[in-house]
Coordinates of C-alpha atoms in Angstrom, one line a residue:
Chain A
M27 CA 10.6 13.5 -16.5
N28 CA 10.3 10.1 -18.3
E29 CA 7.7 11.6 -20.7
L30 CA 10.0 14.4 -21.6
L31 CA 13.0 12.0 -22.4
E32 CA 10.6 9.8 -24.4
R33 CA 9.5 12.9 -26.4
L34 CA 13.1 14.0 -26.9
Q35 CA 14.0 10.5 -28.1
R36 CA 11.2 10.5 -30.5
H37 CA 12.2 13.7 -32.2
F38 CA 16.0 14.0 -31.6
D39 CA 18.8 11.7 -31.8
V40 CA 19.5 11.7 -28.1
N41 CA 21.5 9.0 -26.3
N42 CA 23.6 8.4 -23.2
I43 CA 20.7 9.4 -21.0
N44 CA 22.1 9.4 -17.5
V45 CA 20.1 10.3 -14.2
L46 CA 22.8 11.7 -12.0
K47 CA 20.5 12.3 -9.3
P48 CA 16.9 13.2 -8.5
G49 CA 16.2 16.4 -10.3
M50 CA 19.2 16.2 -12.6
T51 CA 19.8 14.2 -15.8
T52 CA 22.3 14.4 -18.6
L53 CA 22.0 13.3 -22.2
K54 CA 24.1 13.5 -25.3
I55 CA 23.3 14.7 -28.8
G56 CA 25.0 15.2 -32.1
K57 CA 26.6 18.4 -32.9
D58 CA 24.2 19.3 -35.8
S59 CA 21.0 18.9 -33.7
A60 CA 22.1 20.4 -30.6
E61 CA 21.0 24.0 -31.2
I62 CA 17.6 22.9 -32.3
L63 CA 17.2 20.8 -29.1
I64 CA 18.4 23.4 -26.9
R65 CA 15.9 25.8 -28.4
E66 CA 13.2 23.4 -28.1
L67 CA 13.9 22.8 -24.4
R68 CA 13.8 26.6 -23.8
D69 CA 10.7 27.3 -25.8
R70 CA 8.5 24.2 -25.2
E71 CA 9.7 22.4 -22.3
G72 CA 10.3 25.1 -19.7
Y73 CA 14.0 25.0 -19.5
T74 CA 14.3 28.7 -19.6
H75 CA 17.4 29.2 -17.3
L76 CA 20.8 28.7 -18.8
N77 CA 23.1 27.8 -15.7
F78 CA 26.3 27.7 -17.8
I79 CA 28.1 26.5 -20.9
T80 CA 31.5 24.6 -20.3
C81 CA 33.8 22.3 -21.9
I82 CA 35.7 19.2 -20.9
D83 CA 38.9 18.4 -22.9
Y84 CA 39.1 14.5 -23.4
I85 CA 42.4 14.7 -25.2
E86 CA 42.9 10.9 -25.2
D87 CA 39.7 10.5 -27.3
G88 CA 40.4 13.6 -29.5
I89 CA 37.1 15.4 -28.5
F90 CA 35.9 18.3 -26.5
T91 CA 32.6 17.8 -24.7
L92 CA 30.6 20.9 -24.5
V93 CA 28.1 21.0 -21.7
Y94 CA 24.9 23.1 -21.8
M95 CA 23.3 23.1 -18.3
L96 CA 19.7 24.1 -18.4
H97 CA 17.2 24.4 -15.6
N98 CA 13.3 24.3 -15.5
Y99 CA 12.2 26.4 -12.5
D100 CA 8.7 24.8 -12.6
S101 CA 9.6 21.1 -12.3
K102 CA 12.8 22.0 -10.5
H103 CA 14.7 19.8 -13.0
T104 CA 18.2 20.3 -14.3
L105 CA 19.1 18.9 -17.7
G106 CA 22.8 18.8 -19.0
V107 CA 23.1 18.5 -22.7
H108 CA 26.4 17.1 -23.8
V109 CA 27.9 17.7 -27.3
D110 CA 31.0 16.1 -28.5
I111 CA 33.0 18.1 -31.0
D112 CA 36.1 17.0 -32.8
R113 CA 39.4 18.5 -31.4
E114 CA 40.8 19.1 -34.7
H115 CA 37.7 20.8 -36.1
E116 CA 36.7 22.8 -33.0
E117 CA 33.5 24.5 -34.1
M118 CA 30.0 24.7 -32.8
T119 CA 26.8 26.4 -33.6
S120 CA 26.4 29.5 -31.5
I121 CA 23.4 30.0 -29.2
H122 CA 24.0 33.8 -28.6
T123 CA 20.4 34.5 -29.8
L124 CA 18.8 32.2 -27.1
W125 CA 20.3 33.7 -24.0
A126 CA 21.9 37.2 -23.4
Q127 CA 24.9 35.8 -21.5
A128 CA 25.5 32.9 -23.9
W129 CA 28.1 35.0 -26.0
T130 CA 30.1 35.6 -22.9
Y131 CA 30.4 31.9 -22.3
Q132 CA 31.3 31.4 -26.0
R133 CA 34.0 34.1 -26.0
E134 CA 35.5 32.4 -23.0
L135 CA 35.4 29.0 -24.6
R136 CA 37.0 30.5 -27.7
E137 CA 40.0 32.0 -25.5
M138 CA 40.4 29.1 -23.1
Y139 CA 39.8 26.1 -25.5
G140 CA 40.1 27.7 -29.0
I141 CA 36.5 26.6 -30.1
N142 CA 34.9 28.6 -32.7
F143 CA 31.4 29.7 -32.6
P144 CA 30.7 31.4 -36.0
G145 CA 28.5 34.5 -35.7
S146 CA 28.8 34.9 -32.0
P147 CA 29.5 38.6 -31.1
R148 CA 33.0 39.9 -30.0
L149 CA 34.3 36.3 -30.2
D150 CA 37.8 37.3 -30.7
E151 CA 38.0 40.1 -28.2
D152 CA 40.3 39.2 -25.2
F153 CA 38.4 37.8 -22.3
C154 CA 40.7 37.2 -19.4
L155 CA 44.0 37.0 -21.2
E156 CA 45.3 40.2 -22.7
G157 CA 47.8 39.6 -25.5
W158 CA 47.9 35.7 -25.2
D159 CA 50.1 34.2 -27.7
Q160 CA 50.2 30.6 -26.5
I161 CA 47.9 27.5 -27.2
P162 CA 44.5 28.2 -25.4
P163 CA 45.5 27.5 -21.7
M164 CA 42.5 25.3 -20.5
R165 CA 43.5 22.5 -23.2
R166 CA 45.0 19.6 -21.4
E167 CA 48.2 19.8 -23.3
F168 CA 49.0 23.3 -22.0
D169 CA 51.5 22.6 -19.1
T170 CA 51.2 25.5 -16.6
R171 CA 54.5 24.5 -14.9
V172 CA 56.5 24.5 -18.2
F173 CA 54.9 27.8 -19.2
S174 CA 55.8 29.5 -15.8
E175 CA 59.5 28.2 -16.0
E176 CA 59.9 29.3 -19.5
R177 CA 58.2 32.5 -19.1
F178 CA 59.6 33.7 -15.7
G179 CA 62.7 31.9 -15.3
H180 CA 64.7 31.0 -12.2
R181 CA 65.0 33.7 -9.6
E182 CA 67.9 33.4 -7.0
G183 CA 66.6 32.4 -3.6
R184 CA 63.3 31.1 -4.9
H185 CA 62.4 27.7 -3.9
S186 CA 59.4 25.7 -5.1
E187 CA 57.9 22.4 -4.1
V188 CA 55.7 19.8 -5.7
P189 CA 52.6 20.2 -3.6
R190 CA 51.9 16.5 -3.2
V191 CA 55.5 15.7 -2.2
H192 CA 55.7 18.6 0.2
M193 CA 52.5 17.5 1.8
K194 CA 53.9 14.0 2.4
M195 CA 57.0 15.5 3.8
E196 CA 55.1 17.5 6.1
L197 CA 53.0 14.5 7.4
Y198 CA 55.7 11.8 7.5
P199 CA 58.9 13.9 8.1
K200 CA 60.7 11.1 10.0
R201 CA 60.1 8.6 7.2
G202 CA 61.3 10.9 4.4
G203 CA 57.7 11.4 3.2
D204 CA 57.1 7.6 3.0
E205 CA 53.7 6.9 4.8
E206 CA 53.9 3.0 4.6
Chain B
M283 CA 0.7 37.4 -9.2
T284 CA 1.9 35.6 -12.2
L285 CA 4.8 37.4 -13.8
S286 CA 6.0 36.8 -17.3
T287 CA 9.6 35.6 -17.3
G288 CA 9.5 33.8 -20.6
H289 CA 11.7 34.6 -23.6
S290 CA 10.2 37.4 -25.5
A291 CA 11.1 38.5 -29.0
A292 CA 10.9 42.1 -27.8
L293 CA 14.3 41.5 -26.0
D294 CA 17.0 42.3 -28.3
F295 CA 20.4 40.6 -27.5
A296 CA 22.2 42.1 -30.4
Q297 CA 25.2 44.0 -29.6
P298 CA 24.8 47.7 -30.2
E299 CA 26.9 49.6 -32.9
P300 CA 29.9 51.2 -31.4
P301 CA 29.6 55.0 -31.2
D302 CA 31.7 56.9 -33.7
L303 CA 34.5 58.3 -31.4
S304 CA 36.1 60.2 -34.3
S305 CA 32.8 62.4 -34.5
G306 CA 34.1 64.5 -31.5
K307 CA 30.6 64.0 -29.9
Y308 CA 31.8 61.3 -27.5
V309 CA 34.3 60.8 -24.8
K310 CA 35.6 57.4 -23.9
L311 CA 36.2 56.9 -20.0
W312 CA 37.7 53.9 -18.2
Q313 CA 36.1 53.2 -14.8
G314 CA 38.5 50.8 -13.1
P315 CA 40.3 48.5 -12.7
Q316 CA 41.6 50.5 -9.8
H317 CA 38.7 52.7 -8.8
P318 CA 36.7 53.3 -5.7
G319 CA 33.5 53.0 -7.5
I320 CA 34.1 49.5 -9.0
T321 CA 33.5 46.3 -7.3
G322 CA 36.8 44.5 -7.1
N323 CA 39.3 44.5 -9.9
M324 CA 37.4 44.9 -13.1
S325 CA 36.8 47.8 -15.5
L326 CA 34.1 49.4 -17.4
E327 CA 34.9 51.0 -20.9
L328 CA 32.3 53.7 -21.0
V329 CA 31.5 56.0 -23.9
L330 CA 29.7 59.2 -22.9
D331 CA 27.7 61.8 -24.6
G332 CA 27.8 64.6 -22.1
D333 CA 27.0 63.0 -18.7
T334 CA 25.1 60.1 -20.3
I335 CA 26.6 56.7 -21.0
V336 CA 25.9 55.5 -24.5
S337 CA 27.9 52.4 -24.4
C338 CA 29.5 50.1 -21.8
K339 CA 31.9 47.1 -22.2
T340 CA 33.0 45.2 -19.2
H341 CA 36.6 44.1 -19.0
V342 CA 37.7 41.2 -16.7
G343 CA 41.0 39.3 -16.3
Y344 CA 42.8 41.4 -13.9
L345 CA 42.5 38.6 -11.2
H346 CA 42.7 35.7 -13.4
R347 CA 44.8 33.1 -11.5
G348 CA 43.5 29.9 -13.5
F349 CA 41.6 28.3 -10.4
E350 CA 39.8 25.8 -12.5
K351 CA 43.1 24.8 -14.3
L352 CA 45.1 24.6 -11.0
M353 CA 42.5 22.2 -9.6
E354 CA 43.1 19.8 -12.4
R355 CA 46.7 19.4 -11.1
R356 CA 46.1 19.1 -7.3
S357 CA 44.8 16.3 -5.3
F358 CA 41.2 16.5 -3.9
I359 CA 42.1 17.5 -0.5
Q360 CA 44.6 20.1 -1.7
N361 CA 41.8 21.9 -3.9
F362 CA 39.7 23.0 -0.9
T363 CA 42.4 25.3 -0.1
V364 CA 42.3 26.8 -3.7
V365 CA 38.5 27.1 -3.9
C366 CA 38.0 29.7 -1.1
R367 CA 39.9 32.2 -3.1
I368 CA 37.2 32.4 -5.8
A369 CA 35.1 34.8 -4.0
V370 CA 37.0 36.8 -1.2
P371 CA 33.9 38.3 0.8
E372 CA 32.2 34.8 0.5
P373 CA 34.7 32.0 0.5
T374 CA 32.6 29.5 2.4
F375 CA 30.1 28.9 -0.5
N376 CA 33.0 27.8 -2.5
E377 CA 34.2 25.4 0.3
Y378 CA 30.7 23.9 0.8
L379 CA 30.0 23.4 -2.8
Y380 CA 33.4 22.0 -3.7
S381 CA 33.0 19.6 -0.7
H382 CA 29.4 18.7 -1.5
A383 CA 30.3 17.9 -5.1
V384 CA 33.2 15.5 -3.9
E385 CA 30.9 14.1 -1.3
E386 CA 28.0 13.3 -3.7
I387 CA 30.3 11.6 -6.3
S388 CA 32.1 9.7 -3.7
G389 CA 29.0 8.8 -1.8
I390 CA 30.2 10.3 1.5
E391 CA 27.4 10.9 4.2
V392 CA 27.9 14.0 6.2
P393 CA 27.1 13.7 10.0
E394 CA 24.0 15.7 11.2
R395 CA 26.1 18.0 13.5
A396 CA 28.3 19.0 10.5
I397 CA 25.0 19.7 8.4
W398 CA 24.1 22.2 11.0
L399 CA 27.4 23.8 11.5
R400 CA 27.7 24.2 7.8
T401 CA 24.4 26.0 7.6
M402 CA 25.3 28.2 10.4
N403 CA 28.6 29.0 8.7
L404 CA 27.0 29.9 5.5
E405 CA 24.5 32.2 7.1
L406 CA 27.2 33.9 9.1
M407 CA 29.0 34.4 5.8
R408 CA 25.9 35.8 4.3
L409 CA 25.5 38.3 7.1
A410 CA 29.2 39.3 6.8
S411 CA 28.9 39.8 3.2
F412 CA 25.7 41.7 3.2
L413 CA 27.3 44.0 5.9
M414 CA 30.1 44.7 3.5
W415 CA 27.8 45.2 0.6
I416 CA 25.4 47.6 2.3
G417 CA 28.5 49.8 3.1
G418 CA 29.6 49.7 -0.5
Q419 CA 26.2 50.6 -1.8
S420 CA 26.0 53.5 0.5
G421 CA 29.4 54.6 -0.2
A422 CA 28.8 54.5 -3.9
F423 CA 26.4 57.4 -3.5
G424 CA 28.8 59.3 -1.5
Q425 CA 27.5 58.5 2.0
Y426 CA 30.4 57.2 4.1
T427 CA 28.8 57.0 7.5
V428 CA 27.2 53.6 6.8
P429 CA 30.4 51.9 5.4
N430 CA 32.2 52.8 8.5
W431 CA 29.5 51.3 10.6
T432 CA 29.1 48.2 8.7
L433 CA 32.6 47.3 8.1
A434 CA 33.4 47.8 11.8
Y435 CA 30.6 45.6 12.7
R436 CA 31.4 43.0 10.0
D437 CA 34.7 42.5 12.1
Y438 CA 32.6 41.1 15.1
V439 CA 31.2 38.6 12.6
L440 CA 34.7 37.8 11.7
D441 CA 35.5 37.5 15.3
L442 CA 33.0 34.6 15.2
F443 CA 34.5 33.1 12.3
E444 CA 37.9 33.2 14.1
E445 CA 36.3 31.4 16.9
M446 CA 34.6 28.8 14.9
T447 CA 37.3 28.2 12.2
G448 CA 40.5 29.6 13.4
A449 CA 40.5 32.2 10.4
R450 CA 38.9 35.4 9.6
I451 CA 38.6 35.5 5.9
Y452 CA 39.7 32.2 4.3
H453 CA 38.1 29.8 6.8
M454 CA 38.7 26.4 5.1
Y455 CA 36.4 25.0 7.7
I456 CA 33.9 23.2 5.5
V457 CA 35.9 20.1 4.2
P458 CA 34.8 17.0 2.2
G459 CA 33.2 14.8 4.8
G460 CA 31.9 17.5 7.3
V461 CA 33.6 20.4 9.1
R462 CA 37.1 20.8 10.8
A463 CA 35.8 21.4 14.3
G464 CA 32.9 21.9 16.7
L465 CA 31.9 25.2 18.4
P466 CA 34.2 26.4 21.2
D467 CA 32.9 27.0 24.6
G468 CA 30.6 30.1 25.0
F469 CA 30.3 30.6 21.2
E470 CA 26.6 30.5 21.4
E471 CA 26.2 33.4 23.8
R472 CA 28.7 35.6 22.0
A473 CA 27.0 34.9 18.7
R474 CA 23.6 35.9 20.2
E475 CA 25.0 38.9 21.5
I476 CA 26.5 40.0 18.2
M477 CA 23.3 39.0 16.5
K478 CA 21.5 41.4 18.8
G479 CA 23.9 44.3 17.9
A480 CA 23.6 43.5 14.3
E481 CA 19.8 44.0 14.4
K482 CA 20.1 47.2 16.1
L483 CA 22.7 48.4 13.5
L484 CA 20.3 47.4 10.7
D485 CA 17.5 49.5 12.4
Q486 CA 19.9 52.4 12.4
I487 CA 21.0 51.8 8.8
E488 CA 17.4 51.7 7.8
R489 CA 16.8 55.2 9.1
V490 CA 20.1 56.8 8.0
M491 CA 20.4 55.2 4.5
F492 CA 17.0 54.1 3.4
N493 CA 15.0 57.1 4.7
N494 CA 17.6 59.5 3.3
V495 CA 16.3 61.8 0.6
V496 CA 19.6 61.7 -1.3
F497 CA 19.8 57.9 -1.4
K498 CA 16.3 57.7 -2.4
A499 CA 16.6 60.3 -5.2
R500 CA 19.6 58.5 -6.6
S501 CA 18.7 55.1 -6.4
K502 CA 15.0 55.1 -7.2
G503 CA 14.5 54.3 -10.9
L504 CA 18.2 53.4 -11.3
G505 CA 19.0 50.2 -13.3
I506 CA 15.6 48.7 -13.5
I507 CA 15.4 45.0 -14.1
T508 CA 12.0 43.9 -15.5
P509 CA 10.6 40.4 -14.9
D510 CA 10.8 39.5 -18.6
M511 CA 14.7 40.1 -18.4
V512 CA 15.2 37.6 -15.7
D513 CA 15.5 34.2 -17.6
P514 CA 16.9 35.5 -20.8
Y515 CA 19.7 37.2 -19.0
G516 CA 20.2 34.5 -16.5
I517 CA 19.4 36.9 -13.6
V518 CA 19.3 35.3 -10.2
G519 CA 19.2 35.9 -6.4
P520 CA 18.1 39.4 -4.9
N521 CA 18.4 40.9 -8.4
A522 CA 15.7 38.7 -9.7
R523 CA 13.5 38.6 -6.3
A524 CA 13.6 42.4 -6.2
C525 CA 11.3 42.3 -9.3
G526 CA 8.8 39.9 -7.8
L527 CA 10.1 36.5 -8.4
A528 CA 10.1 34.3 -5.3
R529 CA 13.1 32.1 -6.3
D530 CA 15.5 31.1 -3.6
I531 CA 17.3 27.6 -3.8
R532 CA 17.3 27.5 0.0
K533 CA 13.5 27.1 -0.3
D534 CA 12.9 25.7 -3.7
E535 CA 15.6 22.9 -3.5
P536 CA 16.6 22.8 0.1
Y537 CA 20.1 21.7 0.9
L538 CA 21.8 21.3 4.3
A539 CA 19.3 22.0 7.1
Y540 CA 17.3 24.5 5.2
D541 CA 14.1 22.5 5.1
R542 CA 14.2 22.4 8.8
L543 CA 14.4 26.2 9.3
D544 CA 11.4 28.5 9.4
F545 CA 11.6 31.1 6.8
E546 CA 9.9 32.4 3.6
T547 CA 11.5 33.6 0.3
I548 CA 11.4 37.5 0.3
S549 CA 10.5 39.1 -3.0
G550 CA 9.8 42.7 -3.8
N551 CA 8.1 44.7 -6.4
E552 CA 10.6 47.4 -7.2
A553 CA 13.5 46.4 -9.2
D554 CA 15.6 49.4 -9.2
A555 CA 18.8 50.0 -7.2
Y556 CA 16.6 51.2 -4.3
G557 CA 14.4 48.0 -4.3
R558 CA 17.3 45.6 -4.6
A559 CA 19.0 47.4 -1.6
Y560 CA 15.9 47.1 0.4
L561 CA 15.4 43.6 -0.3
R562 CA 19.0 42.8 0.8
L563 CA 18.5 44.6 4.0
Q564 CA 15.4 42.4 4.7
E565 CA 17.5 39.3 3.7
T566 CA 20.2 40.4 6.1
R567 CA 17.7 40.4 8.9
Q568 CA 16.4 37.1 7.8
S569 CA 20.0 35.7 8.0
I570 CA 20.2 36.8 11.6
N571 CA 17.1 34.9 12.1
L572 CA 18.4 31.8 10.5
I573 CA 21.5 32.0 12.6
R574 CA 19.6 32.0 15.7
Q575 CA 17.6 29.0 14.6
C576 CA 20.8 27.2 13.9
L577 CA 22.1 28.0 17.3
D578 CA 18.8 26.7 18.7
H579 CA 18.8 23.4 16.8
A580 CA 22.5 22.4 16.1
P581 CA 23.6 19.3 18.1
T582 CA 26.2 20.0 20.6
D583 CA 27.8 16.6 20.4
G584 CA 28.3 13.8 18.0
P585 CA 30.8 13.6 15.2
F586 CA 31.4 16.5 12.9
Q587 CA 33.5 14.6 10.4
A588 CA 32.7 11.4 8.4
D589 CA 35.3 8.6 8.1
M590 CA 37.5 9.6 5.2
P591 CA 40.1 7.7 3.3
N592 CA 43.8 8.5 3.4
V593 CA 43.8 11.9 1.7
L594 CA 47.2 11.2 0.1
H595 CA 45.8 8.2 -1.9
W596 CA 42.2 9.5 -2.3
K597 CA 40.8 8.5 -5.5
V598 CA 37.2 9.8 -6.2
P599 CA 35.3 7.3 -8.3
A600 CA 34.4 8.4 -12.0
G601 CA 31.3 10.6 -12.0
E602 CA 29.6 13.9 -12.8
T603 CA 27.4 16.3 -10.9
Y604 CA 26.3 19.9 -10.5
V605 CA 25.7 21.2 -7.1
K606 CA 24.3 24.7 -6.3
A607 CA 23.5 27.0 -3.2
E608 CA 21.9 30.3 -2.7
C609 CA 24.8 32.8 -2.0
T610 CA 24.1 36.5 -1.3
R611 CA 23.9 37.1 -5.0
G612 CA 21.9 34.0 -6.2
E613 CA 22.8 30.6 -7.6
Y614 CA 26.3 29.6 -7.0
G615 CA 27.2 26.4 -8.5
Y616 CA 29.9 23.7 -8.9
Y617 CA 30.0 21.4 -11.9
M618 CA 32.5 18.6 -11.3
V619 CA 33.6 15.7 -13.5
T620 CA 35.8 12.9 -12.2
D621 CA 37.5 10.1 -14.0
G622 CA 38.6 7.7 -11.2
S623 CA 42.0 9.1 -10.8
E624 CA 43.4 11.1 -7.9
F625 CA 42.8 14.4 -9.7
V626 CA 39.7 16.0 -10.8
R627 CA 39.0 15.9 -14.5
R628 CA 37.1 19.2 -14.6
V629 CA 35.5 21.8 -12.4
H630 CA 33.4 24.7 -13.6
V631 CA 32.3 27.2 -11.1
R632 CA 29.1 29.0 -11.9
G633 CA 29.0 32.5 -10.2
P634 CA 26.0 34.9 -10.5
S635 CA 28.4 37.8 -11.4
Y636 CA 29.1 36.1 -14.6
T637 CA 25.9 37.4 -16.2
H638 CA 25.2 40.3 -13.8
A639 CA 28.5 42.1 -14.4
I640 CA 28.6 41.6 -18.1
A641 CA 25.5 41.1 -20.2
V642 CA 23.2 42.9 -17.5
M643 CA 25.7 45.5 -16.7
E644 CA 26.3 46.4 -20.1
R645 CA 22.7 46.8 -20.9
L646 CA 21.5 48.7 -17.8
A647 CA 24.4 51.1 -18.0
V648 CA 23.3 52.7 -21.3
G649 CA 21.4 55.8 -20.7
T650 CA 22.7 56.2 -17.1
N651 CA 24.4 59.3 -15.8
I652 CA 28.1 58.8 -15.2
A653 CA 27.7 59.9 -11.6
D654 CA 25.3 56.9 -10.9
I655 CA 27.5 54.1 -12.7
A656 CA 29.2 53.2 -9.4
G657 CA 25.8 52.9 -7.6
L658 CA 24.4 50.7 -10.4
M659 CA 27.5 48.5 -10.4
V660 CA 27.2 48.0 -6.6
S661 CA 23.4 47.5 -6.8
L662 CA 24.1 44.3 -9.0
H663 CA 26.5 43.0 -6.3
T664 CA 29.2 41.4 -8.4
Y665 CA 32.5 39.8 -7.7
P666 CA 35.1 39.7 -10.6
P667 CA 37.1 36.5 -9.4
E668 CA 34.0 34.2 -9.9
I669 CA 33.9 35.4 -13.5
E670 CA 37.6 34.7 -14.2
R671 CA 38.2 31.6 -12.1

């Protein structure tokens, strides 16, 4: 494993290498080199399985972190490639030519986070949300509660609870939800 | 035998040109979202030339409830009631993986008894899910005897779940730190009796379904997955094992008590719908064997739950992990990121259907007869909620 990381560090600008547990490591790479690194890992280092692509919204830092999780069946090692992209210029190189299911992930990320992957097939086709006209819903600033209240309004006889408050009231009813 | 699973330039991932519907040569037909020949609520947009499918697009979203978003607003203990809804026929894999991810980031050690009870619970789930699947596969080819048998017998397995967990479908049994309860009195005897009956049922199914000339004629040669498709398409589980790849997370990267159970990875050499079905039949038998081993070895006393913090103020330390398990359809995984607060920062659920129902299905459907599309879809064993999350 160390040899692989040394090789990657020699040829790519990788940083933030983090061994999460035996058999799993994450690293960070710049947006411009990510596609080349992922291709290299697939073609030369045996990381032939794409577990998934996902995104974490760090709204406080103004970035989206894309996570490409790759697995090597021979060494039984999983490598998470993290790529930070600017929230205001949310665009990333497409890897749809590397794995057949990659375009599906990219289409989902387009819908849920608004990230663009130029060249990725069927990118603007609806994935889960038909006719969605709000901001992409997985972004942190999208408030599900506000959306529900605005969209569906109040219905007579309908009662809703804040789950955490409800749970405290259930556990400590005599003390008005105060567990102290 | 060494199989080539590498990425080949011969595999073309390019999207096919859509057929010219205005030519009058083609008919567009929607299969689903409400259709007996579809697995769950999803739909296939099919274009037909006569009886032959020339184009297929998978549409999902009919079940989207935003599980991953919901989890970002709920405390860690509240989330475990959310996760089991992600795969209705197999909720316990979600319970286990969510719990395992939280435990791994928090450094919680699960007691030995809970490890065995979790293993048994997951294998009972595999048995129940396969029984449901076998019925679906047979029914998709118009043979309704087997679904009646298997769905009825699945209820006996659900009885065991009810005894073990208090619930039949959404068990919420595997919780962070362990499990919610030990086994009730007499459970072992009843479980062994039901396993015996299940084996007998599988023998009957083999005779009625797998030796049936109609089933053979319709499923052999349908939806062939070649080894060189496996990695480029992200194919996992029985869909990959049927074409000869002996890959099983339970064996290759053992979790829970699997390294102490005696079993071998089953792989086949016919990767069509028939081969996949037969492999799943063998894995159902294997699951019965594993349940018996769990009954033999599971400790009957000792704690089944680790000491846990007050769940109302539970802050999981900042961290990141990806945990996975072998569900009936292959690699099921939870990617979790925490930031030290009382809410999870991000959870990504990786289900095998994500690629099996979209990229793989859209490719295999082309050239298939319309009468076989339901059988093909069931043979890939897909669940829409794990795509939409």
